[in-house]
C-alpha positions as YAML, in Angstrom:
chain: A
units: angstrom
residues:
- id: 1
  name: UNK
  ca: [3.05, -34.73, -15.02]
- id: 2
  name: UNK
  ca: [6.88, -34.08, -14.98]
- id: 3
  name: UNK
  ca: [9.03, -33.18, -18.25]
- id: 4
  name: UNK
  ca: [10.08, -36.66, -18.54]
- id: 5
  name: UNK
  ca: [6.99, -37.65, -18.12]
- id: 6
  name: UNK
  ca: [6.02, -35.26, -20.97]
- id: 7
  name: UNK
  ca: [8.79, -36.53, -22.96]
- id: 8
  name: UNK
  ca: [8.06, -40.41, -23.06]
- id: 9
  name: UNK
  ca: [4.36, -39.78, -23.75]
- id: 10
  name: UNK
  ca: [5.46, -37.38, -26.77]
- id: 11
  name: UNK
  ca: [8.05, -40.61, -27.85]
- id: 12
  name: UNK
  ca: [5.37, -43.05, -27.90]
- id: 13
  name: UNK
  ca: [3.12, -40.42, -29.59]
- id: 14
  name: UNK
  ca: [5.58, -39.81, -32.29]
- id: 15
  name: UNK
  ca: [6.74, -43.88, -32.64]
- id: 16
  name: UNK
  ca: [3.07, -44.63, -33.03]
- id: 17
  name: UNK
  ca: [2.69, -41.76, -36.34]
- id: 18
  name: UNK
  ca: [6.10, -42.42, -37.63]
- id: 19
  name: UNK
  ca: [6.96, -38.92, -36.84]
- id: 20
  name: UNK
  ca: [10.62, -37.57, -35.53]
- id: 21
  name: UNK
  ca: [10.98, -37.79, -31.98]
- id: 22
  name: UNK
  ca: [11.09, -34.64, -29.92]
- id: 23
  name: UNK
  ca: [14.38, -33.46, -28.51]
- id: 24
  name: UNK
  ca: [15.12, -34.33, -24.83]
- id: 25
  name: UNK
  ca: [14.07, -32.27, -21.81]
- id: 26
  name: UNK
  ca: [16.82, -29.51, -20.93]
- id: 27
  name: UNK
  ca: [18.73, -30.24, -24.24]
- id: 28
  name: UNK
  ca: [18.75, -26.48, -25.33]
- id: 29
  name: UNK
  ca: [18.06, -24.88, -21.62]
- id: 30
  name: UNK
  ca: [21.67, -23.23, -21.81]
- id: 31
  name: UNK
  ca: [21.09, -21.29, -25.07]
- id: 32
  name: UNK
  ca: [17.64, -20.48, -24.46]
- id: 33
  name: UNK
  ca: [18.96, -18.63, -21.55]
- id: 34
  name: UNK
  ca: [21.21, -16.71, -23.23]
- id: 35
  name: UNK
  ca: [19.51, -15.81, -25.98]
- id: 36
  name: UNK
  ca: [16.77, -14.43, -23.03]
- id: 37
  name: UNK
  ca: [19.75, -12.70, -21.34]
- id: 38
  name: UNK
  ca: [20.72, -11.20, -24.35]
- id: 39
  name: UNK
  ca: [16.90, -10.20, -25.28]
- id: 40
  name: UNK
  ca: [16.93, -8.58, -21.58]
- id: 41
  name: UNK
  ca: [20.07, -6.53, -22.51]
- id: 42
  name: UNK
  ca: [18.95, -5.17, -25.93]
- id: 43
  name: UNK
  ca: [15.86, -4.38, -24.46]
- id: 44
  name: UNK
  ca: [18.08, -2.05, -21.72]
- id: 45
  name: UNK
  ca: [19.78, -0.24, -24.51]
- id: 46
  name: UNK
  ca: [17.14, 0.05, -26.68]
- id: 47
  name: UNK
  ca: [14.78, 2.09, -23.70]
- id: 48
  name: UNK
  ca: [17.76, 3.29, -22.51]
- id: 49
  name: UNK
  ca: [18.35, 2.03, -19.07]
- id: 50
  name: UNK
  ca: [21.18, 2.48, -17.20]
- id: 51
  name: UNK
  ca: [24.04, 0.24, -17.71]
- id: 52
  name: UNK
  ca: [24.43, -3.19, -16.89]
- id: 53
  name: UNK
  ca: [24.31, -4.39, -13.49]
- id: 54
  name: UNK
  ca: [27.66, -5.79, -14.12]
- id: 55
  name: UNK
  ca: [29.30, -2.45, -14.58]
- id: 56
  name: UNK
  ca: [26.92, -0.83, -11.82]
- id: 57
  name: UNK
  ca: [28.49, -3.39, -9.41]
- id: 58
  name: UNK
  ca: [32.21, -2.61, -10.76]
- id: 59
  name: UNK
  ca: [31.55, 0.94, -10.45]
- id: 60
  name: UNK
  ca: [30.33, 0.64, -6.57]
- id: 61
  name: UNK
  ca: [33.25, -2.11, -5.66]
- id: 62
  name: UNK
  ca: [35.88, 0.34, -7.01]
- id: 63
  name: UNK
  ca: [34.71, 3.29, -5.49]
- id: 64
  name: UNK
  ca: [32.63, 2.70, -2.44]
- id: 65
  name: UNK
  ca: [31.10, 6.16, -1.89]
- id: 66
  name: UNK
  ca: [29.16, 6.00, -5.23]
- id: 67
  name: UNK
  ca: [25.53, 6.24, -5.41]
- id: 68
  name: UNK
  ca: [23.22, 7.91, -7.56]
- id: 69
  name: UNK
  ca: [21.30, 10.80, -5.41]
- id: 70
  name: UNK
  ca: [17.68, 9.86, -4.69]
- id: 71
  name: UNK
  ca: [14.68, 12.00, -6.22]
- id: 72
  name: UNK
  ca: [12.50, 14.34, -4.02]
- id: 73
  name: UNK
  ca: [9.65, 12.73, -2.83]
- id: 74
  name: UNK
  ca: [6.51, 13.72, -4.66]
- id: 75
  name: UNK
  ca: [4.79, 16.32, -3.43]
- id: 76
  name: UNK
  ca: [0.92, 14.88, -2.98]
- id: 77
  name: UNK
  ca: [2.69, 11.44, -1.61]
- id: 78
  name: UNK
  ca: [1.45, 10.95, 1.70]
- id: 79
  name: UNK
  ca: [3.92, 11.01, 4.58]
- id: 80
  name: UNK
  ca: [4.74, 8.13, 6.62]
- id: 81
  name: UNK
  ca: [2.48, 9.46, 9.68]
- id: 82
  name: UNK
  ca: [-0.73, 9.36, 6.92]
- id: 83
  name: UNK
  ca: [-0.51, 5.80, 6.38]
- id: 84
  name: UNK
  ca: [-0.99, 5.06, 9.79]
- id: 85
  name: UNK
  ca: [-4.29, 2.86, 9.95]
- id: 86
  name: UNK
  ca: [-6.67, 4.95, 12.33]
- id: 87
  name: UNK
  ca: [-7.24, 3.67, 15.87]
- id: 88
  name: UNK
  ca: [-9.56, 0.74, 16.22]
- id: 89
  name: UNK
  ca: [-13.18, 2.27, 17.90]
- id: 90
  name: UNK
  ca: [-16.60, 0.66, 18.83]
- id: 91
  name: UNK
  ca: [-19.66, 2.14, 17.04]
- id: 92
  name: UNK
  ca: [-20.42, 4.74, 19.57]
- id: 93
  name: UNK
  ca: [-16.89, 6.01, 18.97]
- id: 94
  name: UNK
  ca: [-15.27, 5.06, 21.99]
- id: 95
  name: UNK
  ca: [-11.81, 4.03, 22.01]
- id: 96
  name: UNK
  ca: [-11.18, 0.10, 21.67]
- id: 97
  name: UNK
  ca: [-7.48, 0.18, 23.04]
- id: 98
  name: UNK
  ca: [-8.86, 2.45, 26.25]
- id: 99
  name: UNK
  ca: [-9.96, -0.37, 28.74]
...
Protein backbone atom coordinates (compact mmCIF):
# COMPACT_ATOMS: atom_id res chain seq x y z
CA UNK A 1 0.00 0.00 0.00
CA UNK A 2 1.26 3.47 -1.22
CA UNK A 3 0.85 6.87 0.87
CA UNK A 4 -2.09 7.75 -1.09
CA UNK A 5 -3.29 4.73 -0.69
CA UNK A 6 -2.78 5.22 3.08
CA UNK A 7 -4.32 8.51 2.86
CA UNK A 8 -7.84 7.69 1.24
CA UNK A 9 -8.29 4.69 3.57
CA UNK A 10 -7.48 7.11 6.65
CA UNK A 11 -10.31 9.74 4.80
CA UNK A 12 -12.91 7.22 4.66
CA UNK A 13 -11.87 6.07 8.18
CA UNK A 14 -12.19 9.48 9.58
CA UNK A 15 -15.65 10.47 7.31
CA UNK A 16 -17.15 7.29 8.68
CA UNK A 17 -16.34 8.54 12.82
CA UNK A 18 -16.91 12.13 12.12
CA UNK A 19 -13.37 12.74 12.96
CA UNK A 20 -10.92 15.55 11.19
CA UNK A 21 -9.34 14.32 8.23
CA UNK A 22 -5.63 13.70 8.22
CA UNK A 23 -3.35 16.11 6.44
CA UNK A 24 -2.20 15.14 2.88
CA UNK A 25 0.83 12.99 2.05
CA UNK A 26 4.12 15.23 1.70
CA UNK A 27 2.25 18.35 3.09
CA UNK A 28 4.96 19.03 5.83
CA UNK A 29 7.99 16.90 4.08
CA UNK A 30 9.96 20.32 3.64
CA UNK A 31 9.96 21.31 7.34
CA UNK A 32 10.33 17.99 8.66
CA UNK A 33 13.55 18.01 6.86
CA UNK A 34 14.79 20.87 8.23
CA UNK A 35 13.94 20.58 11.46
CA UNK A 36 16.05 16.90 11.00
CA UNK A 37 18.88 18.95 9.41
CA UNK A 38 18.90 21.21 12.08
CA UNK A 39 18.63 18.23 14.82
CA UNK A 40 21.80 16.74 12.81
CA UNK A 41 23.68 20.08 13.31
CA UNK A 42 23.00 20.63 17.06
CA UNK A 43 23.83 17.25 17.58
CA UNK A 44 27.54 18.19 15.79
CA UNK A 45 28.07 21.03 18.17
CA UNK A 46 26.80 19.60 21.02
CA UNK A 47 29.55 16.30 20.72
CA UNK A 48 31.69 18.53 19.25
CA UNK A 49 32.37 17.51 15.74
CA UNK A 50 34.16 19.26 13.42
CA UNK A 51 32.51 21.94 11.53
CA UNK A 52 30.03 21.75 9.00
CA UNK A 53 30.60 20.10 5.84
CA UNK A 54 29.70 23.31 4.28
CA UNK A 55 32.64 25.17 5.68
CA UNK A 56 34.93 21.92 5.35
CA UNK A 57 34.18 22.15 1.58
CA UNK A 58 34.86 26.12 1.52
CA UNK A 59 37.94 25.58 3.36
CA UNK A 60 39.32 22.80 0.73
CA UNK A 61 37.93 24.88 -2.53
CA UNK A 62 39.86 27.97 -1.30
CA UNK A 63 42.91 26.41 -0.48
CA UNK A 64 43.49 23.19 -2.28
CA UNK A 65 46.45 21.75 -0.33
CA UNK A 66 44.36 21.45 2.90
CA UNK A 67 43.82 18.28 4.61
CA UNK A 68 43.81 17.21 8.02
CA UNK A 69 46.98 14.72 8.61
CA UNK A 70 45.88 11.09 9.03
CA UNK A 71 46.43 9.17 12.48
CA UNK A 72 49.12 6.38 12.86
CA UNK A 73 47.79 3.22 12.26
CA UNK A 74 47.19 1.24 15.41
CA UNK A 75 49.71 -0.71 16.48
CA UNK A 76 47.99 -4.46 16.94
CA UNK A 77 46.01 -3.64 13.44
CA UNK A 78 46.96 -6.21 11.16
CA UNK A 79 48.84 -5.24 8.01
CA UNK A 80 47.50 -5.54 4.66
CA UNK A 81 49.70 -8.83 3.91
CA UNK A 82 47.71 -10.53 7.24
CA UNK A 83 44.44 -10.28 5.74
CA UNK A 84 45.35 -12.23 2.95
CA UNK A 85 42.94 -15.39 3.02
CA UNK A 86 45.46 -18.46 3.22
CA UNK A 87 45.95 -20.56 0.09
CA UNK A 88 43.18 -22.96 -0.74
CA UNK A 89 44.65 -26.86 0.19
CA UNK A 90 43.11 -30.43 0.02
CA UNK A 91 42.97 -32.33 3.36
CA UNK A 92 46.28 -33.97 3.06
CA UNK A 93 47.71 -30.47 2.76
CA UNK A 94 48.64 -30.36 -0.67
CA UNK A 95 48.39 -27.31 -2.59
CA UNK A 96 44.96 -26.82 -4.58
CA UNK A 97 46.35 -24.08 -7.06
CA UNK A 98 49.59 -26.58 -7.80
CA UNK A 99 48.17 -28.80 -10.71
Amino acid sequence: MDALQQHLLDTYRAAQRAEATPPVPGLHAVRTAREIRQWRRFQAVVFGARGLGRIRRAVRAADPGFSRPRPAPHPLAPTPAENRSPEPTTRDGNDLLRA
